[in-house]
Short mmCIF file of C-alpha atoms in Angstrom, two decimals:
data_model
loop_
_atom_site.label_atom_id
_atom_site.label_comp_id
_atom_site.label_asym_id
_atom_site.label_seq_id
_atom_site.Cartn_x
_atom_site.Cartn_y
_atom_site.Cartn_z
CA UNK U 119 130.68 101.05 39.09
CA UNK U 120 127.41 101.70 40.90
CA UNK U 121 128.05 101.85 44.63
CA UNK U 122 125.07 100.85 46.76
CA UNK U 123 124.73 101.78 50.40
CA UNK U 124 122.25 100.09 52.69
CA UNK U 125 121.33 100.55 56.30
CA UNK U 126 120.64 97.77 58.78
CA UNK U 127 119.42 98.43 62.32
CA UNK U 128 120.09 96.31 65.40
CA UNK U 129 117.42 96.44 68.09
CA UNK U 130 116.45 94.31 71.07
CA UNK U 131 117.11 93.60 74.70
CA UNK U 132 119.72 95.50 76.69
CA UNK U 133 122.79 93.30 76.95
CA UNK U 134 121.70 91.03 74.08
CA UNK U 135 124.83 91.90 72.09
CA UNK U 136 123.80 94.67 69.67
CA UNK U 137 126.99 96.69 70.18
CA UNK U 138 129.08 93.51 70.19
CA UNK U 139 127.52 92.37 66.90
CA UNK U 140 128.35 95.68 65.23
CA UNK U 141 131.90 95.65 66.58
CA UNK U 142 132.27 92.06 65.35
CA UNK U 143 131.07 92.81 61.86
CA UNK U 144 132.34 96.30 61.17
CA UNK U 145 135.27 96.95 58.85
CA UNK U 146 135.77 100.41 60.34
CA UNK U 147 136.30 101.48 63.95
CA UNK U 148 132.84 101.66 65.49
CA UNK U 149 131.36 104.92 66.71
CA UNK U 150 129.68 104.25 70.01
CA UNK U 151 127.68 106.28 72.52
CA UNK U 152 128.01 104.27 75.69
CA UNK U 153 127.34 105.51 79.20
CA UNK U 154 127.64 103.93 82.63
CA UNK U 155 124.60 101.71 83.21
CA UNK U 156 122.98 102.75 86.49
CA UNK U 157 120.03 100.35 86.17
CA UNK U 158 121.60 97.18 87.53
CA UNK U 159 118.14 95.69 88.13
CA UNK U 160 117.68 95.54 84.37
CA UNK U 161 121.19 94.47 83.40
CA UNK U 162 124.52 93.92 85.13
CA UNK U 163 126.55 95.23 82.19
CA UNK U 164 128.74 98.22 83.03
CA UNK U 165 128.18 100.30 79.91
CA UNK U 166 125.06 100.76 77.84
CA UNK U 167 124.33 102.45 74.52
CA UNK U 168 122.34 105.67 74.91
CA UNK U 169 122.52 107.06 71.37
CA UNK U 170 123.58 104.95 68.41
CA UNK U 171 126.42 102.63 67.51
CA UNK U 172 127.66 102.92 63.95
CA UNK U 173 129.82 100.58 61.94
CA UNK U 174 130.19 99.60 58.28
CA UNK U 175 130.79 96.41 56.38
CA UNK U 176 131.65 96.11 52.72
CA UNK U 177 130.00 92.99 51.31
CA UNK U 178 131.69 93.33 47.92
CA UNK U 179 133.09 96.15 45.81
CA UNK U 180 129.65 97.55 45.18
CA UNK U 181 127.70 97.11 48.41
CA UNK U 182 128.39 98.83 51.70
CA UNK U 183 126.13 98.24 54.68
CA UNK U 184 125.80 100.81 57.45
CA UNK U 185 125.27 99.04 60.78
CA UNK U 186 123.23 101.03 63.27
CA UNK U 187 122.80 99.94 66.89
CA UNK U 188 120.01 101.31 69.06
CA UNK U 189 119.62 101.50 72.85
CA UNK U 190 117.58 98.59 74.21
CA UNK U 191 115.77 100.40 77.00
CA UNK U 192 112.28 101.60 76.10
CA UNK U 193 112.95 105.06 77.53
CA UNK U 194 115.11 105.52 74.43
CA UNK U 195 112.33 104.47 72.03
CA UNK U 196 112.46 107.91 70.38
CA UNK U 197 115.81 106.83 68.91
CA UNK U 198 114.29 103.72 67.31
CA UNK U 199 112.07 105.67 64.93
CA UNK U 200 114.87 108.09 64.01
CA UNK U 201 117.41 105.35 63.34
CA UNK U 202 115.04 103.01 61.47
CA UNK U 203 114.16 105.58 58.79
CA UNK U 204 115.29 104.23 55.42
CA UNK U 205 116.57 100.95 56.84
CA UNK U 206 116.74 97.87 54.63
CA UNK U 207 115.70 95.84 57.63
CA UNK U 208 116.03 95.27 61.34
CA UNK U 209 117.84 92.58 63.30
CA UNK U 210 116.22 92.02 66.68
CA UNK U 211 118.48 90.39 69.26
CA UNK U 212 116.88 88.67 72.26
CA UNK U 213 118.82 87.66 75.36
CA UNK U 214 117.81 84.03 75.96
CA UNK U 215 119.13 84.11 79.53
CA UNK U 216 116.36 86.48 80.65
CA UNK U 217 113.29 84.70 82.09
CA UNK U 218 110.98 87.14 80.25
CA UNK U 219 112.59 86.40 76.86
CA UNK U 220 109.28 85.76 75.06
CA UNK U 221 107.77 88.96 76.44
CA UNK U 222 110.95 90.71 75.26
CA UNK U 223 110.50 89.25 71.78
CA UNK U 224 106.87 90.33 71.67
CA UNK U 225 107.75 93.83 72.89
CA UNK U 226 110.54 94.46 70.40
CA UNK U 227 108.65 92.93 67.48
CA UNK U 228 105.68 95.14 68.22
CA UNK U 229 107.95 98.17 68.54
CA UNK U 230 109.97 97.60 65.34
CA UNK U 231 107.30 96.13 63.03
CA UNK U 232 106.04 99.68 62.53
CA UNK U 233 109.36 100.69 60.97
CA UNK U 234 110.05 97.72 58.69
CA UNK U 235 108.50 94.39 57.76
CA UNK U 236 111.93 92.96 56.99
CA UNK U 237 112.97 91.58 60.35
CA UNK U 238 115.41 88.86 61.38
CA UNK U 239 115.48 87.54 64.93
CA UNK U 240 118.72 86.52 66.64
CA UNK U 241 118.64 84.65 69.96
CA UNK U 242 121.78 85.28 72.01
CA UNK U 243 123.28 84.10 75.30
CA UNK U 244 122.57 80.43 74.67
CA UNK U 245 125.03 78.35 76.66
CA UNK U 246 124.75 75.46 74.24
CA UNK U 247 123.97 75.70 70.56
CA UNK U 248 121.06 73.34 70.47
CA UNK U 249 118.46 73.89 67.77
CA UNK U 250 115.79 72.58 70.17
CA UNK U 251 116.34 75.68 72.27
CA UNK U 252 114.82 77.75 69.48
CA UNK U 253 111.63 75.70 69.69
CA UNK U 254 109.98 78.03 72.22
CA UNK U 255 110.56 80.94 69.85
CA UNK U 256 109.41 79.02 66.78
CA UNK U 257 106.30 77.82 68.61
CA UNK U 258 105.59 81.34 69.82
CA UNK U 259 106.00 82.78 66.30
CA UNK U 260 103.75 80.04 64.87
CA UNK U 261 101.14 80.81 67.52
CA UNK U 262 101.26 84.49 66.57
CA UNK U 263 101.28 83.65 62.86
CA UNK U 264 104.67 85.32 62.42
CA UNK U 265 107.23 84.08 59.94
CA UNK U 266 110.56 85.76 60.55
CA UNK U 267 113.96 84.13 60.02
CA UNK U 268 115.20 82.99 63.42
CA UNK U 269 118.81 82.21 64.35
CA UNK U 270 120.74 81.36 67.46
CA UNK U 271 123.80 83.55 67.46
CA UNK U 272 126.89 84.48 69.37
CA UNK U 273 127.18 88.21 68.77
CA UNK U 274 130.97 87.93 69.06
CA UNK U 275 131.18 85.50 66.15
CA UNK U 276 131.46 87.19 62.77
CA UNK U 277 129.93 84.27 60.86
CA UNK U 278 126.84 84.31 63.10
CA UNK U 279 126.24 88.02 62.68
CA UNK U 280 127.01 87.88 58.97
CA UNK U 281 124.44 85.10 58.55
CA UNK U 282 121.69 87.31 59.99
CA UNK U 283 122.80 90.23 57.84
CA UNK U 284 122.76 88.13 54.69
CA UNK U 285 119.32 86.71 55.59
CA UNK U 286 118.04 90.25 55.94
CA UNK U 287 119.47 91.27 52.56
CA UNK U 288 118.14 88.11 50.88
CA UNK U 289 114.65 88.76 52.26
CA UNK U 290 114.81 92.37 51.05
CA UNK U 291 115.82 91.15 47.57
CA UNK U 292 112.98 88.59 47.49
CA UNK U 293 110.50 91.25 48.63
CA UNK U 294 111.67 93.65 45.93
CA UNK U 295 111.41 90.90 43.27
CA UNK U 296 107.86 90.14 44.43
CA UNK U 297 107.01 93.83 44.08
CA UNK U 298 108.48 93.91 40.57
CA UNK U 299 106.34 90.99 39.35
CA UNK X 39 130.19 93.70 97.08
CA UNK X 40 126.78 92.07 97.48
CA UNK X 41 123.95 92.24 94.96
CA UNK X 42 122.23 95.15 96.71
CA UNK X 43 125.47 97.15 96.73
CA UNK X 44 126.07 96.45 93.05
CA UNK X 45 122.56 97.63 92.18
CA UNK X 46 123.09 100.84 94.12
CA UNK X 47 126.76 101.36 93.26
CA UNK X 48 126.23 103.63 90.28
CA UNK X 49 123.17 105.52 91.49
CA UNK X 50 123.65 108.85 93.26
CA UNK X 51 122.96 108.21 96.99
CA UNK X 52 120.11 110.14 98.61
CA UNK X 53 122.46 112.28 100.71
CA UNK X 54 124.29 113.41 97.58
CA UNK X 55 121.00 113.92 95.75
CA UNK X 56 120.03 116.35 98.48
CA UNK X 57 123.28 118.26 97.98
CA UNK X 58 122.79 118.21 94.21
CA UNK X 59 119.29 119.66 94.62
CA UNK X 60 120.73 122.55 96.66
CA UNK X 61 123.15 123.29 93.82
CA UNK X 62 120.31 123.28 91.26
CA UNK X 63 118.06 125.43 93.46
CA UNK X 64 120.81 128.00 93.89
CA UNK X 65 121.47 128.06 90.15
CA UNK X 66 117.82 128.59 89.18
CA UNK X 67 117.72 131.69 91.38
CA UNK X 68 121.07 133.11 90.32
CA UNK X 69 120.11 133.89 86.72
CA UNK X 70 116.88 135.47 85.48
CA UNK X 71 115.01 133.55 82.82
CA UNK X 72 115.88 129.99 83.82
CA UNK X 73 112.76 127.84 83.46
CA UNK X 74 113.95 124.48 84.67
CA UNK X 75 117.12 122.65 85.54
CA UNK X 76 117.47 118.91 85.46
CA UNK X 77 120.26 116.65 86.57
CA UNK X 78 120.23 113.20 85.04
CA UNK X 79 122.49 110.20 84.81
CA UNK X 80 124.47 109.72 81.58
CA UNK X 81 122.28 106.69 80.85
CA UNK X 82 119.15 108.80 80.86
CA UNK X 83 117.56 108.66 84.30
CA UNK X 84 116.26 111.79 85.99
CA UNK X 85 118.08 112.42 89.29
CA UNK X 86 116.80 115.84 90.39
CA UNK X 87 114.79 118.61 88.79
CA UNK X 88 113.98 122.13 89.90
CA UNK X 89 111.44 123.92 87.79
CA UNK X 90 109.37 127.07 87.60
CA UNK X 91 106.76 125.21 85.56
CA UNK X 92 105.15 121.79 85.68
CA UNK X 93 107.09 119.19 83.69
CA UNK X 94 105.05 116.20 82.61
CA UNK X 95 107.68 114.47 80.55
CA UNK X 96 110.77 114.79 82.71
CA UNK X 97 111.71 111.11 82.24
CA UNK X 98 111.73 111.54 78.47
CA UNK X 99 113.72 114.77 78.72
CA UNK X 100 116.37 112.92 80.75
CA UNK X 101 116.61 110.12 78.17
CA UNK X 102 116.77 112.48 75.18
CA UNK X 103 119.34 114.72 76.91
CA UNK X 104 121.69 111.83 77.61
CA UNK X 105 121.35 110.66 74.00
CA UNK X 106 122.04 114.10 72.54
CA UNK X 107 125.12 114.66 74.69
CA UNK X 108 126.46 111.18 73.88
CA UNK X 109 125.82 111.65 70.14
CA UNK X 110 127.46 115.07 70.08
CA UNK X 111 130.44 113.75 72.05
CA UNK X 112 130.82 110.92 69.51
CA UNK X 113 130.60 113.42 66.64
CA UNK X 114 133.10 115.79 68.20
CA UNK X 115 135.51 112.95 68.87
CA UNK X 116 135.13 111.76 65.27
CA UNK X 117 136.23 115.14 63.92
CA UNK X 118 139.16 115.18 66.36
CA UNK X 119 137.97 117.99 68.60
CA UNK X 120 138.58 117.68 72.33
CA UNK X 121 137.09 119.22 75.45
CA UNK X 122 133.56 119.85 74.18
CA UNK X 123 131.51 119.42 77.34
CA UNK X 124 128.43 121.45 76.59
CA UNK X 125 125.91 122.19 73.87
CA UNK X 126 123.66 125.22 73.51
CA UNK X 127 120.47 124.81 71.50
CA UNK X 128 118.83 128.01 70.29
CA UNK X 129 115.10 127.85 69.59
CA UNK X 130 112.72 130.71 68.71
CA UNK X 131 111.20 130.64 72.15
CA UNK X 132 114.12 129.70 74.36
CA UNK X 133 117.47 128.06 74.79
CA UNK X 134 118.62 124.77 76.25
CA UNK X 135 122.12 124.19 77.53
CA UNK X 136 123.28 120.60 78.01
CA UNK X 137 126.49 119.99 79.87
CA UNK X 138 128.45 116.97 81.00
CA UNK X 139 129.10 116.68 84.73
CA UNK X 140 132.29 114.61 84.83
CA UNK X 141 131.93 113.34 88.39
CA UNK X 142 134.34 110.42 88.71
CA UNK X 143 131.87 108.19 90.56
CA UNK X 144 128.58 109.45 89.14
CA UNK X 145 128.90 110.88 85.63
CA UNK X 146 125.86 113.04 84.98
CA UNK X 147 124.24 115.47 82.55
CA UNK X 148 123.01 118.95 83.51
CA UNK X 149 120.12 120.34 81.46
CA UNK X 150 119.16 124.01 81.75
CA UNK X 151 116.14 125.38 79.89
CA UNK X 152 115.93 129.17 79.67
CA UNK X 153 114.06 132.04 78.05
CA UNK X 154 115.50 133.28 74.76
CA UNK X 155 116.64 136.63 76.20
CA UNK X 156 118.84 135.05 78.88
CA UNK X 157 122.24 136.59 79.61
CA UNK X 158 124.24 133.70 78.22
CA UNK X 159 127.59 134.78 79.66
CA UNK X 160 126.12 135.02 83.14
CA UNK X 161 124.37 131.68 82.68
CA UNK X 162 127.56 129.97 81.55
CA UNK X 163 129.50 131.45 84.50
CA UNK X 164 127.05 130.18 87.13
CA UNK X 165 126.60 126.87 85.32
CA UNK X 166 130.33 126.31 85.39
CA UNK X 167 130.37 126.95 89.14
CA UNK X 168 127.42 124.59 89.66
CA UNK X 169 129.14 121.88 87.64
CA UNK X 170 132.30 122.27 89.73
CA UNK X 171 130.15 121.72 92.85
CA UNK X 172 128.44 118.69 91.29
CA UNK X 173 131.78 117.19 90.25
CA UNK X 174 132.94 117.41 93.87
CA UNK X 175 130.00 115.33 95.17
CA UNK X 176 131.36 112.10 96.57
CA UNK X 177 130.66 109.57 99.28
#
């Protein structure tokens, strides 16, 4: 049996649910590096990731995915490059409840595009799951000529997080097939 | 607690910052070869710095220090070790000691950068005393 190990990185806004998504999905107890959040202007959450989160999910007998969470604040951007090395792809989570959500999306896309072109976007903190709410993101992506898979997700729901993970893996497989041709 | 209080609740108040600076200033003069001392929050914000040289990137140092200490703490916990509160990094041209400051209200990180020929035992002794003083800071 050939065991394959892949690495997926979670990036995006502070409080968007990166740590929650990893906790939701992981088959093992998650390693976390949380500290008391003293920047309550940026987010009201009590704890924030300052290093990495790490979890694992076994998709079948042969594939294990390492789930790596990064800190959202840009003062920790040095961690992004370190963590993204060798990643299969990056899931960017954007907190929809923040007024500057489109600026957030632009910022994190710009930051993470340099590390991988396999990116999936998850929009979190939507009170109601209404596909129309994704329109502003779709329109923005179309305007910028960007074509990334876009999902509305609840980071606490395993199916939602799994869907993004599978989309990332499927895109990676398609990209590798295109390279083979 | 109103919004203003919540925003300020986890930041070290100015009066305590002043006391913290006195502790750092005393420490930098107690041991020969200390180049700079920084106190930062565990989420990577610079609180106070005393330095014998100009530091341009103090904000980045605070962020990296908090990450390193958190990562090492996670690693140590994963291999079932307990009570590891400090890390010493040995470089060719100096040492850096990172230590947790387990203040109940304001958890912090103390960063001390020194020359390579520092008397490490003396440094550790005075650092321990400084940390005890910083742990006692309270409103």
